[in-house]
PDB file of C-alpha atoms in Angstrom:
ATOM      1  CA  MET A   1     -17.203  -7.988 -17.221  1.00 41.00           C
ATOM      2  CA  GLY A   2     -18.125 -11.561 -16.340  1.00 41.00           C
ATOM      3  CA  GLU A   3     -18.891 -12.875 -12.889  1.00 40.00           C
ATOM      4  CA  ALA A   4     -15.571 -14.718 -12.631  1.00 42.00           C
ATOM      5  CA  ALA A   5     -13.586 -11.623 -13.597  1.00 42.00           C
ATOM      6  CA  SER A   6     -15.341  -9.445 -11.034  1.00 43.00           C
ATOM      7  CA  ALA A   7     -14.566 -11.972  -8.278  1.00 45.00           C
ATOM      8  CA  LYS A   8     -10.825 -11.660  -8.847  1.00 73.00           C
ATOM      9  CA  HIS A   9      -8.734  -9.417  -6.659  1.00 76.00           C
ATOM     10  CA  ASP A  10      -7.030  -6.300  -7.896  1.00 87.00           C
ATOM     11  CA  VAL A  11      -3.505  -5.229  -7.009  1.00 91.00           C
ATOM     12  CA  PHE A  12      -4.685  -2.838  -4.299  1.00 90.00           C
ATOM     13  CA  GLN A  13      -6.724  -5.524  -2.527  1.00 92.00           C
ATOM     14  CA  ALA A  14      -3.927  -8.031  -2.888  1.00 94.00           C
ATOM     15  CA  ILE A  15      -1.259  -5.897  -1.244  1.00 94.00           C
ATOM     16  CA  ALA A  16      -3.570  -4.609   1.490  1.00 94.00           C
ATOM     17  CA  ASP A  17      -2.684  -7.580   3.682  1.00 96.00           C
ATOM     18  CA  PRO A  18       0.731  -7.549   5.432  1.00 96.00           C
ATOM     19  CA  THR A  19       1.167 -11.313   4.951  1.00 97.00           C
ATOM     20  CA  ARG A  20       0.742 -10.947   1.201  1.00 97.00           C
ATOM     21  CA  ARG A  21       3.231  -8.069   1.103  1.00 96.00           C
ATOM     22  CA  GLU A  22       5.691 -10.296   2.958  1.00 97.00           C
ATOM     23  CA  LEU A  23       5.043 -13.089   0.455  1.00 97.00           C
ATOM     24  CA  LEU A  24       5.852 -10.718  -2.408  1.00 96.00           C
ATOM     25  CA  GLN A  25       9.139  -9.769  -0.753  1.00 95.00           C
ATOM     26  CA  LEU A  26       9.989 -13.411  -0.182  1.00 96.00           C
ATOM     27  CA  LEU A  27       9.335 -14.270  -3.821  1.00 96.00           C
ATOM     28  CA  GLY A  28      11.258 -11.300  -5.182  1.00 92.00           C
ATOM     29  CA  GLY A  29      14.020 -12.672  -7.373  1.00 85.00           C
ATOM     30  CA  ARG A  30      13.358 -16.377  -6.769  1.00 94.00           C
ATOM     31  CA  GLU A  31      10.894 -19.156  -7.344  1.00 96.00           C
ATOM     32  CA  LEU A  32       9.829 -21.241  -4.349  1.00 96.00           C
ATOM     33  CA  PRO A  33       7.586 -24.254  -3.766  1.00 96.00           C
ATOM     34  CA  LEU A  34       4.645 -23.963  -1.379  1.00 95.00           C
ATOM     35  CA  LYS A  35       6.316 -26.156   1.272  1.00 93.00           C
ATOM     36  CA  ASP A  36       9.300 -23.774   1.480  1.00 95.00           C
ATOM     37  CA  ILE A  37       7.070 -20.703   1.545  1.00 96.00           C
ATOM     38  CA  SER A  38       4.654 -22.015   4.162  1.00 94.00           C
ATOM     39  CA  GLY A  39       7.516 -23.002   6.478  1.00 93.00           C
ATOM     40  CA  ARG A  40       8.345 -19.305   6.883  1.00 95.00           C
ATOM     41  CA  PHE A  41       4.917 -18.241   8.158  1.00 95.00           C
ATOM     42  CA  PRO A  42       3.149 -18.957  11.462  1.00 95.00           C
ATOM     43  CA  MET A  43       0.036 -20.306   9.729  1.00 96.00           C
ATOM     44  CA  SER A  44      -1.123 -23.433   7.986  1.00 96.00           C
ATOM     45  CA  ARG A  45      -0.052 -24.358   4.478  1.00 94.00           C
ATOM     46  CA  THR A  46      -3.699 -23.937   3.445  1.00 95.00           C
ATOM     47  CA  ALA A  47      -3.741 -20.342   4.723  1.00 97.00           C
ATOM     48  CA  VAL A  48      -0.511 -19.518   2.872  1.00 97.00           C
ATOM     49  CA  SER A  49      -1.971 -21.130  -0.246  1.00 95.00           C
ATOM     50  CA  LYS A  50      -5.055 -18.889   0.007  1.00 96.00           C
ATOM     51  CA  HIS A  51      -2.842 -15.799   0.224  1.00 97.00           C
ATOM     52  CA  LEU A  52      -0.881 -16.975  -2.809  1.00 97.00           C
ATOM     53  CA  ARG A  53      -4.129 -17.563  -4.702  1.00 96.00           C
ATOM     54  CA  ILE A  54      -5.211 -13.960  -4.062  1.00 96.00           C
ATOM     55  CA  LEU A  55      -1.817 -12.725  -5.275  1.00 96.00           C
ATOM     56  CA  ALA A  56      -2.115 -14.939  -8.362  1.00 95.00           C
ATOM     57  CA  GLU A  57      -5.627 -13.608  -9.112  1.00 95.00           C
ATOM     58  CA  ALA A  58      -4.184 -10.094  -9.034  1.00 94.00           C
ATOM     59  CA  GLY A  59      -1.434 -11.218 -11.407  1.00 94.00           C
ATOM     60  CA  LEU A  60       1.321 -10.602  -8.858  1.00 96.00           C
ATOM     61  CA  VAL A  61       2.375 -14.235  -8.533  1.00 96.00           C
ATOM     62  CA  GLN A  62       2.882 -16.818 -11.253  1.00 96.00           C
ATOM     63  CA  GLU A  63       2.417 -20.535 -10.580  1.00 95.00           C
ATOM     64  CA  ARG A  64       4.354 -23.315 -12.282  1.00 94.00           C
ATOM     65  CA  LYS A  65       3.922 -27.049 -11.823  1.00 94.00           C
ATOM     66  CA  VAL A  66       7.145 -28.997 -11.392  1.00 92.00           C
ATOM     67  CA  GLY A  67       6.290 -32.634 -10.911  1.00 92.00           C
ATOM     68  CA  ARG A  68       3.819 -32.831  -8.043  1.00 92.00           C
ATOM     69  CA  GLU A  69       4.678 -29.478  -6.515  1.00 92.00           C
ATOM     70  CA  THR A  70       3.616 -25.986  -7.450  1.00 93.00           C
ATOM     71  CA  ARG A  71       6.255 -23.290  -7.483  1.00 96.00           C
ATOM     72  CA  TYR A  72       5.548 -19.602  -7.149  1.00 97.00           C
ATOM     73  CA  ARG A  73       7.386 -16.545  -8.366  1.00 97.00           C
ATOM     74  CA  LEU A  74       6.804 -12.810  -8.287  1.00 97.00           C
ATOM     75  CA  ASP A  75       5.469 -11.021 -11.355  1.00 95.00           C
ATOM     76  CA  ALA A  76       5.955  -7.339 -10.530  1.00 92.00           C
ATOM     77  CA  ASP A  77       4.377  -5.972 -13.732  1.00 92.00           C
ATOM     78  CA  PRO A  78       0.941  -5.376 -12.135  1.00 91.00           C
ATOM     79  CA  LEU A  79       2.645  -3.189  -9.534  1.00 91.00           C
ATOM     80  CA  LEU A  80       3.063  -0.588 -12.290  1.00 89.00           C
ATOM     81  CA  GLU A  81      -0.633   0.250 -11.830  1.00 84.00           C
ATOM     82  CA  LEU A  82       0.049   0.957  -8.168  1.00 86.00           C
ATOM     83  CA  LYS A  83       3.167   2.968  -9.041  1.00 89.00           C
ATOM     84  CA  ARG A  84       1.210   5.188 -11.448  1.00 88.00           C
ATOM     85  CA  TRP A  85      -1.505   5.745  -8.842  1.00 86.00           C
ATOM     86  CA  LEU A  86       1.052   6.699  -6.190  1.00 88.00           C
ATOM     87  CA  GLU A  87       2.920   8.985  -8.606  1.00 90.00           C
ATOM     88  CA  TYR A  88      -0.233  11.053  -9.046  1.00 85.00           C
ATOM     89  CA  TYR A  89      -0.447  11.673  -5.294  1.00 85.00           C
ATOM     90  CA  GLU A  90       3.270  12.259  -5.048  1.00 88.00           C
ATOM     91  CA  ARG A  91       2.954  15.053  -7.632  1.00 86.00           C
ATOM     92  CA  PHE A  92      -0.104  16.385  -5.773  1.00 82.00           C
ATOM     93  CA  TRP A  93       1.774  16.646  -2.474  1.00 85.00           C
ATOM     94  CA  GLU A  94       4.933  17.987  -4.091  1.00 85.00           C
ATOM     95  CA  ASN A  95       2.804  20.746  -5.622  1.00 84.00           C
ATOM     96  CA  LYS A  96       1.174  21.542  -2.261  1.00 82.00           C
ATOM     97  CA  LEU A  97       4.529  21.611  -0.486  1.00 85.00           C
ATOM     98  CA  SER A  98       6.010  23.781  -3.221  1.00 84.00           C
ATOM     99  CA  LEU A  99       3.158  26.271  -2.817  1.00 83.00           C
ATOM    100  CA  LEU A 100       3.642  26.261   0.949  1.00 83.00           C
ATOM    101  CA  LYS A 101       7.387  26.823   0.549  1.00 82.00           C
ATOM    102  CA  HIS A 102       6.738  29.693  -1.840  1.00 81.00           C
ATOM    103  CA  TYR A 103       4.238  31.231   0.572  1.00 79.00           C
ATOM    104  CA  VAL A 104       6.545  30.964   3.575  1.00 80.00           C
ATOM    105  CA  GLU A 105       9.570  32.290   1.746  1.00 81.00           C
ATOM    106  CA  THR A 106       7.852  35.248   0.063  1.00 81.00           C
ATOM    107  CA  ASP A 107       5.845  36.851   2.894  1.00 64.00           C
ATOM    108  CA  PRO A 108       6.329  35.273   6.307  1.00 57.00           C
ATOM    109  CA  ASP A 109       4.191  37.940   8.067  1.00 64.00           C
ATOM    110  CA  ALA A 110       1.041  37.488   5.989  1.00 61.00           C
ATOM    111  CA  GLU A 111      -1.798  35.278   7.192  1.00 60.00           C
ATOM    112  CA  PRO A 112      -2.891  32.513   4.849  1.00 60.00           C
ATOM    113  CA  ALA A 113      -6.295  33.129   3.312  1.00 60.00           C
ATOM    114  CA  GLY A 114      -9.030  31.464   5.321  1.00 54.00           C
ATOM    115  CA  LEU A 115      -6.943  30.944   8.465  1.00 57.00           C
ATOM    116  CA  ARG A 116      -7.431  32.859  11.679  1.00 58.00           C
ATOM    117  CA  PRO A 117      -4.969  33.134  14.515  1.00 60.00           C
ATOM    118  CA  VAL A 118      -5.844  30.949  17.478  1.00 59.00           C
ATOM    119  CA  PRO A 119      -6.770  33.146  20.456  1.00 65.00           C
ATOM    120  CA  PRO A 120      -4.715  32.613  23.593  1.00 65.00           C
ATOM    121  CA  PRO A 121      -6.425  30.581  26.314  1.00 63.00           C
ATOM    122  CA  SER A 122      -8.370  32.654  28.821  1.00 59.00           C
ATOM    123  CA  THR A 123      -6.755  32.938  32.244  1.00 53.00           C
ATOM    124  CA  GLY A 124      -9.986  33.571  34.147  1.00 51.00           C
ATOM    125  CA  SER A 125     -11.145  29.947  34.149  1.00 46.00           C
ATOM    126  CA  THR A 126      -9.665  26.759  35.550  1.00 50.00           C
ATOM    127  CA  ASN A 127     -11.543  24.686  32.980  1.00 48.00           C
ATOM    128  CA  GLU A 128      -9.133  23.804  30.173  1.00 47.00           C
ATOM    129  CA  PHE A 129     -11.890  22.746  27.786  1.00 46.00           C
ATOM    130  CA  PRO A 130     -14.566  25.390  27.164  1.00 47.00           C
ATOM    131  CA  GLY A 131     -18.059  23.966  27.107  1.00 47.00           C
ATOM    132  CA  HIS A 132     -17.157  20.960  29.297  1.00 46.00           C
TER     133      HIS A 132
END
């Protein structure tokens, strides 16, 4: 991997910023020039341009020159990487919740392995936090 390639942002880095997520929503389904995009954000045109550059480096935004202006549009294909990553964790949690449901529905009186009941607070002390 070359130095230029390693400097580019990946999809996860690109969407980590709320402004960039808002830019993606704005560009969903339409192409807009920088002047129209920057007018919708409380920051300079240069700052918006930097956010768009990060999105473009991640492949989430495509640029197209029309005369003297640059227009931007969403390219959602790189979001498939994010979708696959999230699907793994969705299956993980669905499996954990399914196991919990099975446990609760089959033997509600049994204690889970490795868990101990929490002893009731002692009534002989006025200190709510032992050791303090």
